[in-house]
Amino acid sequence: AQSVTQLGSHVSVSEGALVLLRCNYSSSVPPYLFWYVQYPNQGLQLLLKYTSAATLVKGINGFEAEFKKSETSFHLTKPSAHMSDAAEYFCAVRYYGGSQGNLIFGKGTKLSVKP
Amino acid sequence: GAGVSQTPSNKVTEKGKYVELRCDPISGHTALYWYRQSLGQGPEFLIYFQGTGAADDSGLPNDRFFAVRPEGSVSTLKIQRTERGDSAVYLCASATTANTGELFFGEGSRLTVL
């Protein structure tokens, strides 16, 4: 079955440290890939998306993600964490041939940032 | 309104009761989605509308769940004969069209079935 896997339900980093949140998809054909973020008491919002135009995608708030076909990965990174980055992050995929409305979400990774 | 609005934000009901959850999308967005999020899980697709019609309802778990969008704007998710397993946060999202993947989510309706 098509799926998306996020490694690590919780990640904790110190302020100023590198943020790395992992996402792997399961398909031989690269899908559309997305990262969404959910801040406390807010709805999910789109952070960035990959649609085959460029393998390195830049998003809001200094986040970026690199698509690696050989690793079937789309990991999210930020060079220097800020306290305001504390949130839950969801990787999502839409596979070719799938319903246009059907985004498949990972289970999420909760990011904590220590002062 | 400026964003996707969902009401009620919290709903507590008893097993066997009927529940309606409402979603008011961003004005002009033709695509509307319902997802369900259980504790510790990511959002799970239920149904999406393109205009007034349900383009894909493959995620609805059973025939107790039904959704409508009669005028292509506001949508209502209806759950009959609620069960304790229906307890979750129900998320609504809208988009300008269905093929961008850029969904704008509401804050959700938390349903608790006792």
Coordinates of C-alpha atoms in Angstrom, one line a residue:
Chain A
A1 CA 0.0 0.0 0.0
Q2 CA 1.2 3.5 -0.7
S3 CA 2.3 5.2 2.4
V4 CA 4.5 7.9 3.9
T5 CA 6.8 7.4 6.9
Q6 CA 8.1 9.9 9.3
L7 CA 10.9 8.7 11.5
G8 CA 10.7 9.9 15.0
S9 CA 7.5 11.0 16.6
H10 CA 9.4 13.5 18.8
V11 CA 12.5 15.5 18.0
S12 CA 14.2 17.8 20.5
V13 CA 16.9 20.3 19.5
S14 CA 18.5 23.3 21.2
E15 CA 17.9 26.8 19.9
G16 CA 20.4 27.5 17.1
A17 CA 20.9 23.9 16.3
L18 CA 20.2 22.1 13.0
V19 CA 16.7 20.8 12.6
L20 CA 16.3 17.6 10.6
L21 CA 12.9 15.9 10.2
R22 CA 12.8 12.7 8.2
C23 CA 10.2 11.6 5.6
N24 CA 10.2 8.6 3.3
Y25 CA 7.6 7.7 0.7
S26 CA 6.9 4.3 -0.9
S27 CA 6.7 4.5 -4.6
S28 CA 8.9 3.9 -7.6
V29 CA 7.4 6.9 -9.3
P30 CA 8.1 10.2 -7.5
P31 CA 4.9 11.6 -6.1
Y32 CA 4.0 15.2 -5.2
L33 CA 5.5 15.8 -1.7
F34 CA 4.5 18.3 0.9
W35 CA 5.4 19.4 4.4
Y36 CA 2.7 20.9 6.6
V37 CA 3.2 22.5 10.0
Q38 CA 0.7 22.7 12.9
Y39 CA 1.4 25.3 15.6
P40 CA -0.4 24.9 18.9
N41 CA -4.1 25.7 18.7
Q42 CA -3.8 26.4 15.0
G43 CA -4.8 24.6 11.8
L44 CA -2.2 22.9 9.6
Q45 CA -0.5 25.2 7.1
L46 CA 1.6 24.4 4.1
L47 CA 5.4 24.8 4.7
L48 CA 6.6 23.8 1.2
K49 CA 5.9 21.4 -1.6
Y50 CA 7.8 19.5 -4.3
T51 CA 6.3 19.1 -7.7
S52 CA 9.3 17.9 -9.8
A53 CA 10.5 21.4 -10.8
A54 CA 13.6 21.5 -8.5
T55 CA 15.0 18.9 -6.0
L56 CA 15.8 21.5 -3.3
V57 CA 12.6 23.3 -2.2
K58 CA 12.6 26.4 0.0
G59 CA 9.6 27.1 2.2
I60 CA 8.5 29.6 4.7
N61 CA 10.4 30.5 8.0
G62 CA 13.8 29.3 6.7
F63 CA 12.8 25.7 6.1
E64 CA 13.9 23.7 3.1
A65 CA 13.5 20.1 1.9
E66 CA 15.5 18.1 -0.6
F67 CA 14.0 15.4 -2.8
K68 CA 16.2 12.4 -3.2
K69 CA 14.8 9.8 -5.6
S70 CA 17.5 7.2 -4.8
E71 CA 16.6 7.3 -1.2
T72 CA 12.8 7.9 -1.7
S73 CA 13.2 10.7 0.9
F74 CA 12.0 14.3 1.4
H75 CA 13.7 15.3 4.6
L76 CA 12.9 18.8 6.1
T77 CA 15.8 20.9 7.4
K78 CA 16.5 24.3 9.0
P79 CA 20.0 25.4 9.7
S80 CA 19.3 27.1 13.0
A81 CA 16.2 26.3 15.2
H82 CA 14.2 29.1 16.8
M83 CA 11.9 28.8 19.8
S84 CA 9.0 29.7 17.5
D85 CA 9.6 26.5 15.4
A86 CA 8.2 24.4 18.1
A87 CA 5.2 22.7 16.4
E88 CA 4.1 19.4 14.9
Y89 CA 5.3 18.7 11.3
F90 CA 3.6 16.5 8.9
C91 CA 4.9 15.1 5.6
A92 CA 2.3 14.4 3.0
V93 CA 2.2 12.8 -0.5
R94 CA 0.0 12.6 -3.4
Y95 CA 0.8 9.7 -5.7
Y96 CA 0.4 9.8 -9.5
G97 CA -2.8 8.1 -10.4
G98 CA -4.3 8.8 -7.0
S99 CA -7.2 11.0 -6.3
Q100 CA -6.4 14.6 -6.7
G101 CA -7.9 15.3 -3.4
N102 CA -6.3 12.5 -1.5
L103 CA -3.2 13.6 0.3
I104 CA -1.7 10.8 2.4
F105 CA -0.2 12.2 5.6
G106 CA 2.5 10.8 7.9
K107 CA 1.9 10.4 11.6
G108 CA 3.7 13.6 12.3
T109 CA 6.9 14.7 14.2
K110 CA 6.6 17.0 17.2
L111 CA 9.5 19.4 17.3
S112 CA 10.6 20.8 20.7
V113 CA 13.2 23.6 20.9
K114 CA 15.2 24.0 24.1
P115 CA 16.5 27.4 25.1
Chain B
G1 CA -14.0 35.1 6.2
A2 CA -10.3 35.1 6.1
G3 CA -9.7 31.5 6.8
V4 CA -11.5 28.1 7.0
S5 CA -14.0 28.2 9.8
Q6 CA -15.3 25.0 11.5
T7 CA -18.1 24.7 14.0
P8 CA -18.5 23.6 16.7
S9 CA -14.9 23.6 17.9
N10 CA -15.8 21.0 20.5
K11 CA -18.7 18.5 20.5
V12 CA -19.4 15.9 23.2
T13 CA -22.2 13.5 22.5
E14 CA -23.4 10.1 23.7
K15 CA -23.0 6.8 21.8
G16 CA -25.8 6.4 19.3
K17 CA -26.5 10.1 18.7
Y18 CA -26.5 12.0 15.5
V19 CA -23.8 14.7 14.9
E20 CA -23.3 17.4 12.3
L21 CA -20.0 19.3 11.8
R22 CA -19.9 22.4 9.7
C23 CA -17.2 23.8 7.5
D24 CA -17.1 27.3 6.0
P25 CA -14.3 27.4 3.4
I26 CA -12.3 30.3 2.1
S27 CA -14.4 32.3 -0.3
G28 CA -13.8 31.3 -3.9
H29 CA -12.2 28.0 -3.1
T30 CA -13.8 25.3 -5.2
A31 CA -12.2 22.3 -3.5
L32 CA -13.2 21.2 0.0
Y33 CA -11.8 18.3 2.0
W34 CA -12.7 16.5 5.2
Y35 CA -10.0 14.7 7.2
R36 CA -10.1 12.9 10.5
Q37 CA -7.2 13.0 13.0
S38 CA -7.0 10.6 15.9
L39 CA -4.6 11.0 18.8
G40 CA -1.0 10.4 17.7
Q41 CA -1.9 10.0 14.0
G42 CA -1.7 12.2 11.0
P43 CA -4.8 13.4 9.2
E44 CA -6.7 10.6 7.5
F45 CA -8.6 11.5 4.3
L46 CA -12.4 11.1 4.3
I47 CA -13.9 12.9 1.3
Y48 CA -13.3 15.8 -1.0
F49 CA -15.7 18.0 -3.1
Q50 CA -15.0 19.8 -6.3
G51 CA -17.9 22.3 -6.4
T52 CA -21.1 20.7 -5.2
G53 CA -20.2 17.1 -6.0
A54 CA -18.2 14.6 -4.0
A55 CA -15.3 13.8 -6.3
D56 CA -13.8 11.2 -4.0
D57 CA -15.5 9.7 -1.0
S58 CA -13.3 6.6 -0.7
G59 CA -12.1 7.6 2.8
L60 CA -15.5 7.5 4.5
P61 CA -15.2 4.6 6.9
N62 CA -18.8 3.3 6.6
D63 CA -22.3 4.4 5.7
R64 CA -22.8 6.1 9.0
F65 CA -20.7 9.0 7.6
F66 CA -22.1 11.3 5.0
A67 CA -21.1 14.8 3.8
V68 CA -22.9 17.4 1.7
R69 CA -22.0 20.7 0.0
P70 CA -25.3 21.7 -1.6
E71 CA -24.3 25.2 -2.9
G72 CA -20.6 24.6 -3.5
S73 CA -19.5 26.6 -0.4
V74 CA -20.4 25.4 3.1
S75 CA -20.1 21.7 3.8
T76 CA -21.6 19.6 6.6
L77 CA -20.2 16.2 7.7
K78 CA -22.9 14.1 9.2
I79 CA -22.3 11.1 11.5
Q80 CA -25.2 8.8 12.4
R81 CA -25.4 6.4 15.3
T82 CA -22.1 7.7 16.7
E83 CA -19.7 5.2 18.2
R84 CA -16.9 5.7 20.7
G85 CA -14.4 5.0 17.9
D86 CA -15.6 8.1 16.1
S87 CA -14.0 10.3 18.7
A88 CA -11.3 12.3 16.9
V89 CA -10.6 15.8 15.5
Y90 CA -12.4 16.4 12.2
L91 CA -10.5 18.7 10.0
C92 CA -11.8 20.6 7.0
A93 CA -9.6 22.2 4.4
S94 CA -10.2 24.1 1.2
A95 CA -8.2 24.9 -1.9
T96 CA -8.5 27.0 -5.0
T97 CA -8.5 23.8 -7.0
A98 CA -8.0 20.2 -6.2
N99 CA -4.8 19.5 -8.0
T100 CA -2.4 21.8 -6.2
G101 CA -2.1 20.0 -2.9
E102 CA -2.0 23.4 -1.2
L103 CA -4.7 23.0 1.4
F104 CA -5.9 25.6 3.9
F105 CA -7.0 23.9 7.0
G106 CA -9.4 25.0 9.7
E107 CA -8.7 24.4 13.4
G108 CA -10.9 21.4 13.5
S109 CA -13.9 20.1 15.4
R110 CA -13.0 17.9 18.3
L111 CA -15.7 15.1 18.7
T112 CA -15.9 13.1 21.8
V113 CA -18.4 10.2 21.9
L114 CA -19.1 9.0 25.5

